[in-house]
XYZ file of C-alpha atoms in Angstrom:
462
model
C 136.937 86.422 89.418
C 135.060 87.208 86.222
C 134.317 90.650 84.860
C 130.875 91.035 85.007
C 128.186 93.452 83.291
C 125.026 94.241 83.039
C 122.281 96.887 82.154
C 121.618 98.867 85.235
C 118.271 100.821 83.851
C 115.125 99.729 83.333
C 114.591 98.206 79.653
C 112.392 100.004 77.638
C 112.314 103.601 76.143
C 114.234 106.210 78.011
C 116.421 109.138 77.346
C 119.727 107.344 79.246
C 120.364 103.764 79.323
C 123.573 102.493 81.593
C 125.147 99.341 81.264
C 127.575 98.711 84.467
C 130.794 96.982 84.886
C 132.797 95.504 87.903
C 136.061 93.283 87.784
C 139.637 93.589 86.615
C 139.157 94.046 82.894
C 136.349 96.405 83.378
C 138.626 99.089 82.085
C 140.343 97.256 79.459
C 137.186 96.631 77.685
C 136.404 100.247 78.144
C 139.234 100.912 76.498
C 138.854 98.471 73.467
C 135.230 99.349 72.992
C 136.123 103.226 72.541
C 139.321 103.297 71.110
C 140.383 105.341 74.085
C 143.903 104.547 75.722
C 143.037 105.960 79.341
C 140.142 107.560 81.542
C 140.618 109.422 84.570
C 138.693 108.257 87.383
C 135.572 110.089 88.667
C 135.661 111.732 85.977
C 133.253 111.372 82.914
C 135.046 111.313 79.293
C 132.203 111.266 76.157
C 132.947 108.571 73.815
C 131.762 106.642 70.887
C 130.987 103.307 71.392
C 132.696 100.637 68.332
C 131.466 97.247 66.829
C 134.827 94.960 66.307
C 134.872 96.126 62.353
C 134.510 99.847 63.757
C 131.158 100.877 62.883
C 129.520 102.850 65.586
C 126.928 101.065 68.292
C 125.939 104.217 70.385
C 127.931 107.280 72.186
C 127.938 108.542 75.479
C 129.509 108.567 78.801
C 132.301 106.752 80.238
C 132.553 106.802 84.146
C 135.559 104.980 85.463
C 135.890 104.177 89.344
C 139.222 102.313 90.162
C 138.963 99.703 92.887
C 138.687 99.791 95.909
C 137.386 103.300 95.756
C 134.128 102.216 94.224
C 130.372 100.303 94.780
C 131.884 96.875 94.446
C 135.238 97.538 95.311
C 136.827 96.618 92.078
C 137.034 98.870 88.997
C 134.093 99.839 88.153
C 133.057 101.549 84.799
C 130.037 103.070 83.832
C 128.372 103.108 80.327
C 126.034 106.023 79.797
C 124.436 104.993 76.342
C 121.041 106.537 75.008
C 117.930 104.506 76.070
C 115.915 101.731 74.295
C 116.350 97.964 73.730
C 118.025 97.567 70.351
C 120.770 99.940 71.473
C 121.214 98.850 74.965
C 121.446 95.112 73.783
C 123.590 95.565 70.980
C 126.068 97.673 73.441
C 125.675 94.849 76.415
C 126.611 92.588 73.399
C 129.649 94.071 72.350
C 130.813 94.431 75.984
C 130.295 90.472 75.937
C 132.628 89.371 72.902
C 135.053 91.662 74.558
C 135.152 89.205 77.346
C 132.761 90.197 80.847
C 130.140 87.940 81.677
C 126.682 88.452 82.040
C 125.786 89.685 86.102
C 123.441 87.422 87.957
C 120.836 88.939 89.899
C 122.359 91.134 92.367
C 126.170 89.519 91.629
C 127.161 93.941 92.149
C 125.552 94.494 95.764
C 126.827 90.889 96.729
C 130.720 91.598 95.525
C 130.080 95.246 97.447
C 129.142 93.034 100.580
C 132.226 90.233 99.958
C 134.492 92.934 99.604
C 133.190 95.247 102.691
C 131.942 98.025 101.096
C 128.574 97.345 102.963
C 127.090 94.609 105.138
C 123.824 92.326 104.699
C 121.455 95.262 105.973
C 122.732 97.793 103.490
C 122.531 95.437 100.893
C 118.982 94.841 101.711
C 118.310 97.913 101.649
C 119.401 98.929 98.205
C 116.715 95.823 97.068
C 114.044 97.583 99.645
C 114.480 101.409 98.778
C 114.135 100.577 94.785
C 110.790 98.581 95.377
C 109.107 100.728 98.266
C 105.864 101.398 98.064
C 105.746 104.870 99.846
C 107.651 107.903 100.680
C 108.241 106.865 104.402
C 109.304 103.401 103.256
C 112.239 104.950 101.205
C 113.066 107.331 103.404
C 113.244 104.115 105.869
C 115.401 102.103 103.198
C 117.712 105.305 102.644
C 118.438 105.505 106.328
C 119.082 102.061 106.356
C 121.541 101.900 103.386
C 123.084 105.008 105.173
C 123.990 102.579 108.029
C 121.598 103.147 111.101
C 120.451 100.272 111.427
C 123.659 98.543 110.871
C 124.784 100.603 113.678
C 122.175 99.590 116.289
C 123.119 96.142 116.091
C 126.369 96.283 115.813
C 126.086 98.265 119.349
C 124.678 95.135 120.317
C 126.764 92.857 119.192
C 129.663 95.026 121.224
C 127.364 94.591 124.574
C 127.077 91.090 124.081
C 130.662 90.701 123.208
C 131.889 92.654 126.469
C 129.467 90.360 128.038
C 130.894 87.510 127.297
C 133.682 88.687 127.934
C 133.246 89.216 131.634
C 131.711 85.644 132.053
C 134.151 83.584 130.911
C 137.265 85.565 132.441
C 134.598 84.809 136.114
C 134.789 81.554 134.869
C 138.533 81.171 133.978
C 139.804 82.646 137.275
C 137.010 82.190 140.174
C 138.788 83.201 142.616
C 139.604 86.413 141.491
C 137.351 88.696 143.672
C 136.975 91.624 141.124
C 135.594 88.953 138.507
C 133.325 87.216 140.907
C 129.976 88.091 138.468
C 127.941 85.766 140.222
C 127.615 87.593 143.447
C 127.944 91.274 142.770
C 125.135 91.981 140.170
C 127.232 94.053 137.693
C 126.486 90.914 134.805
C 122.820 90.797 135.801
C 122.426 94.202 135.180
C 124.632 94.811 131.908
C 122.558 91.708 130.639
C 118.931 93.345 131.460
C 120.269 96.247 129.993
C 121.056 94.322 126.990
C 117.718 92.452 126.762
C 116.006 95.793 127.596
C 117.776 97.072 123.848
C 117.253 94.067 121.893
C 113.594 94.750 122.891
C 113.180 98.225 121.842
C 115.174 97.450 118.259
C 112.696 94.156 118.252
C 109.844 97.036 118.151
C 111.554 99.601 115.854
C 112.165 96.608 113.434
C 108.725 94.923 113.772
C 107.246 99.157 112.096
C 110.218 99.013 109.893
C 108.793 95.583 108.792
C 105.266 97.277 108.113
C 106.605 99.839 106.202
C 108.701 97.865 103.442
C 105.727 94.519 103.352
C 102.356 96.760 104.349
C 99.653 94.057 105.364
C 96.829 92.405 102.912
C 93.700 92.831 103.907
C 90.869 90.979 102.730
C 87.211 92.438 102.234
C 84.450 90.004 102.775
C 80.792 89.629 103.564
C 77.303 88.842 102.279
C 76.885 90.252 98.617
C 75.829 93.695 98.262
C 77.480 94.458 101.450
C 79.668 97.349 100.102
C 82.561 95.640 99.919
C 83.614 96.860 96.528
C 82.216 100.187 97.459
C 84.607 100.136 99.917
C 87.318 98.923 98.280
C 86.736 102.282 95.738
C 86.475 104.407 98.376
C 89.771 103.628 99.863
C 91.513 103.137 96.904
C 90.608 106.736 95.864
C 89.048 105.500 92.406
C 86.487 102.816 90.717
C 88.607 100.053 90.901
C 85.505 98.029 90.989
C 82.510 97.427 89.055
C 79.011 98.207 91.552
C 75.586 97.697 91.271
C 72.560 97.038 93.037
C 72.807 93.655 91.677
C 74.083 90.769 94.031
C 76.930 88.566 92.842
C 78.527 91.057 90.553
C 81.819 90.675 91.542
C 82.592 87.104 90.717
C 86.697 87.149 91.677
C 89.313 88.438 93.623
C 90.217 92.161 93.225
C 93.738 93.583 94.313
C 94.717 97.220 94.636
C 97.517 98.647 96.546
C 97.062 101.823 98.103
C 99.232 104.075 100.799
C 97.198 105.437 103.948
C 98.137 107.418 106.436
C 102.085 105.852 105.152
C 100.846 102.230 105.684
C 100.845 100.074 102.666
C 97.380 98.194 102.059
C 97.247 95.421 99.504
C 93.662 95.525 99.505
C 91.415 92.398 97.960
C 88.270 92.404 97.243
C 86.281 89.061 96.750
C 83.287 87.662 95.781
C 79.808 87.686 98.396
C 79.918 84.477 100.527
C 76.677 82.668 100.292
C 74.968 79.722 98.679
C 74.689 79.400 94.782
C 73.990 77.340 91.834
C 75.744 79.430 89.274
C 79.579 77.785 88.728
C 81.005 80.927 87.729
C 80.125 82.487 91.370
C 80.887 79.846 93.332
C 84.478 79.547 91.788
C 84.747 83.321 92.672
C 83.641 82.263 96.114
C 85.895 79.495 96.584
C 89.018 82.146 95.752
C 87.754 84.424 97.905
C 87.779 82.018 101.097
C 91.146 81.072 99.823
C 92.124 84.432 100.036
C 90.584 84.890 103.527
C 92.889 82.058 104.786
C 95.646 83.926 103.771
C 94.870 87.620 104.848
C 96.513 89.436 107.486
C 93.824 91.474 107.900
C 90.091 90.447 107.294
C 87.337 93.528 107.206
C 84.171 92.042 107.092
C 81.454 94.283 105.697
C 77.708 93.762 106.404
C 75.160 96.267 105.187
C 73.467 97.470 108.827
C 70.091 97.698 107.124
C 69.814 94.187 105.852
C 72.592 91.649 107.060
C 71.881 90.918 110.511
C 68.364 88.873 111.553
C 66.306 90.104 114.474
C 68.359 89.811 117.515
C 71.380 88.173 116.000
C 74.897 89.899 116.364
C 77.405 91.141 113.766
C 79.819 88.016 115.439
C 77.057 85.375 114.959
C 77.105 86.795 111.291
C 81.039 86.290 110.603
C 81.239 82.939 112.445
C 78.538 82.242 109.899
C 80.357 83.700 107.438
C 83.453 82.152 108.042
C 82.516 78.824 109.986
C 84.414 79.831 112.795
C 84.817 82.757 114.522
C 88.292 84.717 113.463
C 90.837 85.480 116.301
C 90.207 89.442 117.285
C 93.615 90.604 116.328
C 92.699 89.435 112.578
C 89.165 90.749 111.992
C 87.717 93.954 111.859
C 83.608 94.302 112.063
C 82.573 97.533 109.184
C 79.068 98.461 109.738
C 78.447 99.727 106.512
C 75.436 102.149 105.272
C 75.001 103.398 108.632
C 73.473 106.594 107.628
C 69.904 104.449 106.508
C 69.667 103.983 110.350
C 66.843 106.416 111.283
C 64.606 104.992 114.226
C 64.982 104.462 117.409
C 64.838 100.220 117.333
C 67.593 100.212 114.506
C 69.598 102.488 116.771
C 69.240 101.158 119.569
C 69.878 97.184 117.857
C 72.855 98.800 116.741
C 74.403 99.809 120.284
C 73.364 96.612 121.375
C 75.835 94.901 118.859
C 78.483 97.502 119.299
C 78.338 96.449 123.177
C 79.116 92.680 122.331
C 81.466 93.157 119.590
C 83.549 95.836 122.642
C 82.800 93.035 125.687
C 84.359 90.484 123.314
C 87.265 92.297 122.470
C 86.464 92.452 118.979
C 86.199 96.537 117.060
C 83.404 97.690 114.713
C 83.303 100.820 112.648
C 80.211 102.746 111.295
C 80.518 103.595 107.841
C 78.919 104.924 105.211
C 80.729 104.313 101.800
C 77.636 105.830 99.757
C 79.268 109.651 101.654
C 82.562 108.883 103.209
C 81.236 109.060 106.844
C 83.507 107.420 108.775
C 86.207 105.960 106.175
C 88.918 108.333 107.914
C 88.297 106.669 111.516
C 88.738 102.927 109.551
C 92.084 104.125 108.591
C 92.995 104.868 111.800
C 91.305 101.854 113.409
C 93.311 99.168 110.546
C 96.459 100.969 111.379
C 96.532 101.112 115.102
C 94.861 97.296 115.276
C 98.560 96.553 113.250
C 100.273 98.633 115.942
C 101.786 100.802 113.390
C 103.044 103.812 114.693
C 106.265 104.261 112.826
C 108.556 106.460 114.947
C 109.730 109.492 112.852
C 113.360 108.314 111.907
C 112.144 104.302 111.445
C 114.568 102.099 109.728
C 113.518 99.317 107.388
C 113.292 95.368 108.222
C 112.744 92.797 107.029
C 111.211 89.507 108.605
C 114.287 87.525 109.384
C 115.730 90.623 110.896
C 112.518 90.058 113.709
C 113.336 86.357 113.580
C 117.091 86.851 114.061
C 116.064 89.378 116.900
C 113.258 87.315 118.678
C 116.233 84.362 118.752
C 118.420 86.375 119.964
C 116.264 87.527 123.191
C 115.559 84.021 123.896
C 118.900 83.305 124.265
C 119.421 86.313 126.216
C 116.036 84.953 128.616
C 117.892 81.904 129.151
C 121.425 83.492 130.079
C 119.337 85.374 132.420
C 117.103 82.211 133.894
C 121.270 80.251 133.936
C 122.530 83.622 135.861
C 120.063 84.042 138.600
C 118.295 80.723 138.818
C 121.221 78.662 138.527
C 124.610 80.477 138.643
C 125.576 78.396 135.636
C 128.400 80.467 134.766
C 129.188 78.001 131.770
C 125.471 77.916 130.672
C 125.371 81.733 130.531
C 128.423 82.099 128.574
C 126.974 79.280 126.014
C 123.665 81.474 125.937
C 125.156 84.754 124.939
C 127.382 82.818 122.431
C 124.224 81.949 120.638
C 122.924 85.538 121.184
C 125.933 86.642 119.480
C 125.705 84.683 116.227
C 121.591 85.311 116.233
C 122.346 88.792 116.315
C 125.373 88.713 113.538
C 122.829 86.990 111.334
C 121.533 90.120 110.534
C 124.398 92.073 109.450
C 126.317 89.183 107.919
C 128.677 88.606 110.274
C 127.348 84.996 110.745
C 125.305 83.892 107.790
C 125.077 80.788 105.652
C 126.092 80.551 101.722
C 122.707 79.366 100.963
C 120.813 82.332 103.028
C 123.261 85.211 101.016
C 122.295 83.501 97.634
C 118.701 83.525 98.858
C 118.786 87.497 99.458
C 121.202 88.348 96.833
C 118.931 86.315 94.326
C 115.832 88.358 94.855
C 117.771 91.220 93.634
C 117.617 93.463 90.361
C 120.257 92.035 87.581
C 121.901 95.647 87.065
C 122.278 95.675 91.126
């Protein structure tokens, strides 16, 4: 296998740069490009760094980690250079013509996986704690890395595995009476057990999930609605451009912004309505484009203004919208509820807030002009997500809830086989299936094409 290398910092100015190599001539190049004839591992040695007719490239540090005592589990030598392009490239260069090969993206964490220094989810979670977007998320990628999660399915995997166990030795001796799982109820019970856990890591994954992606949420209504208010208000800054005129925003607006440790990639988008002017009505046509793809949709409507005389904020977004969104997707902001001051507007307004409840939809009252209310939204958005990330949450990833939601069907059919039908060979096939589901996720049982998926999204240096 090639020696590969590859800068491991981020390009640009910087005080340090490291370029990183892993394979069996790691250290003879090492040697070669500082004239050195042997470095102690773990230990750091400064050198000078030499062009092939001996003029200097850089100096630095040397780190040498012999294989298999190292990331990858081959040797394993660090290059701690200074920082900048022209020197980093020149150095990564020179470690070329002295024969490694340029890393593809994350060619380090995937040899560390092929040679067992860390499984799938570990790997992932190098990828995960370098781009999270919040504390908790890298705290959740850390613990992750560290194992946990790793560890909770591989307990799993051993319940399934002693499962199966006991199912096929009932089935290769039936007449042995202390084996007989059909009729005593031990199997049934190990395997609710089982399905029981698979359930409460399914949940555990599904906040771990919300904490490395976050959800998009879309902000939409009639112009002049306060959606870009709104946007400004949560975002903590003027993002975007407001006035009292209607139309200006003409296009999509993104921000990303951390609440309450929930990750909100926030767009804002152009008023929906009817209008002659082609710049507007491209920024409308984005903006139900980007409705269609939200996971969230807030639609604002200003409370003075937006609705007609006894017409409903849910008449106004199937208006909006041309149909009516599903509940879980939408929430109703009554914005500029402080210009309510009589009775009738009052009283209109807890007559919507009593449909919007009996349909199972959720409005909040808001005022983006003071704040009122802005703190209760952020509570609202997050619990309509159901995320209530336990205190020591793990990160995952969306085919870790895929490889866990196949796994407890196949653990609902071993248990439909078991007590339904007493298919003894049917419930042994089922928790076979379980098995390599579940393995999916650590590695165990994974496709070529799935690791170079994963391993491809990675940094180069990783």
């Amino acid at each position: 296998m090639a020696t590969i290398a590859a800068i491991a910092t981020p390009l640009g100015r910087g005080g340090v740069g490291v370029i990183r190599l892993s394979g069996a001539r790691a250290y003879d190049i090492a040697c070669q490009l500082t004239g050195k004839t042997a470095f102690t591992p773990r230990m750091a040695s400064f050198c000078r760094f030499y062009q092939a007719d001996g003029t200097i490239v850089d100096e630095g540090l040397v780190l040498y980690f012999k294989g298999p005592h190292s990331f990858t589990g081959e040797d394993v030598i660090e290059l701690q250079g200074h920082g900048g392009m022209i020197l980093q490239n020149q150095l990564l260069a020179r470690v070329f013509e002295l024969g490694a090969k340029q890393a593809g993206a994350g060619e380090f964490s995937y040899r560390a996986f092929d040679n067992d220094k860390l499984d799938l989810v570990q790997a992932e979670a190098i990828a995960d704690a370098i781009d999270a977007t919040s504390a908790a998320a890298a705290s959740s990628a850390i613990r992750s890395l560290s194992g946990e999660f790793s560890q909770k399915i591989n307990q799993l995997l051993e319940q399934l595995i002693h499962l199966r166990l006991h199912v096929e030795a009932a089935i290769d001796f039936p007449d042995e009476e202390d084996v007989d799982f059909l009729s005593d109820g031990v199997i049934q019970d190990k395997l609710e057990q089982t399905q029981d856990k698979i359930q409460q890591v399914l949940a555990t994954a599904k906040q771990g999930q919300l904490l490395r992606d976050g959800i998009h949420v879309v902000l939409a209504g009639r112009p002049n609605a306060g959606k870009s208010s709104l946007l400004n208000r949560l975002a903590g800054q003027e993002r975007a451009i407001v006035t009292n005129v209607a139309g200006t925003t003409r296009d999509t607006l993104q921000e990303t912004v951390v609440l309450n440790g929930l990750t909100l990639h926030l767009t804002d988008t152009a008023g929906l309505r009817d209008t002659d002017d082609t710049v507007e009505r491209i920024g409308i046509e984005r903006a139900r484009t980007a409705i269609t793809q939200a996971d969230m949709l807030l639609m604002v409507y200003d409370v003075s203004r937006d609705l007609a005389e006894d017409s409903t904020p849910l008449q106004l977004a199937e208006q909006l919208f041309g149909k009516l969104p599903e509940a879980k997707k939408l929430l109703i902001i009554a914005n500029k509820s402080d210009l309510l001051t009589d009775a009738h507007d009052k009283a209109q307004k807890a007559s919507s807030q009593n449909d919007i409840t009996q349909r199972g939809y959720e409005q909040v009252n808001v005022s983006c002009e003071t704040g009122t209310g802005i703190e209760t939204l952020i509570e609202t958005l997050c619990a309509k997500v159901g995320f209530h990330p336990p205190e020591n949450s793990l990160i995952a990833r969306t085919r870790h809830i895929d490889a866990l939601r196949r796994t407890a069907g196949h653990l609902t059919e071993a248990h439909e086989q078991l007590t339904v039908f007493q298919a003894g060979e049917l419930v042994a096939e089922s928790l076979r299936q379980a098995q390599l589901s579940l393995g999916e996720i650590t590695g165990e049982f994974s496709a070529d094409d799935l690791l170079g998926k994963i391993f491809g999204s990675f940094c180069i240096g990783k």
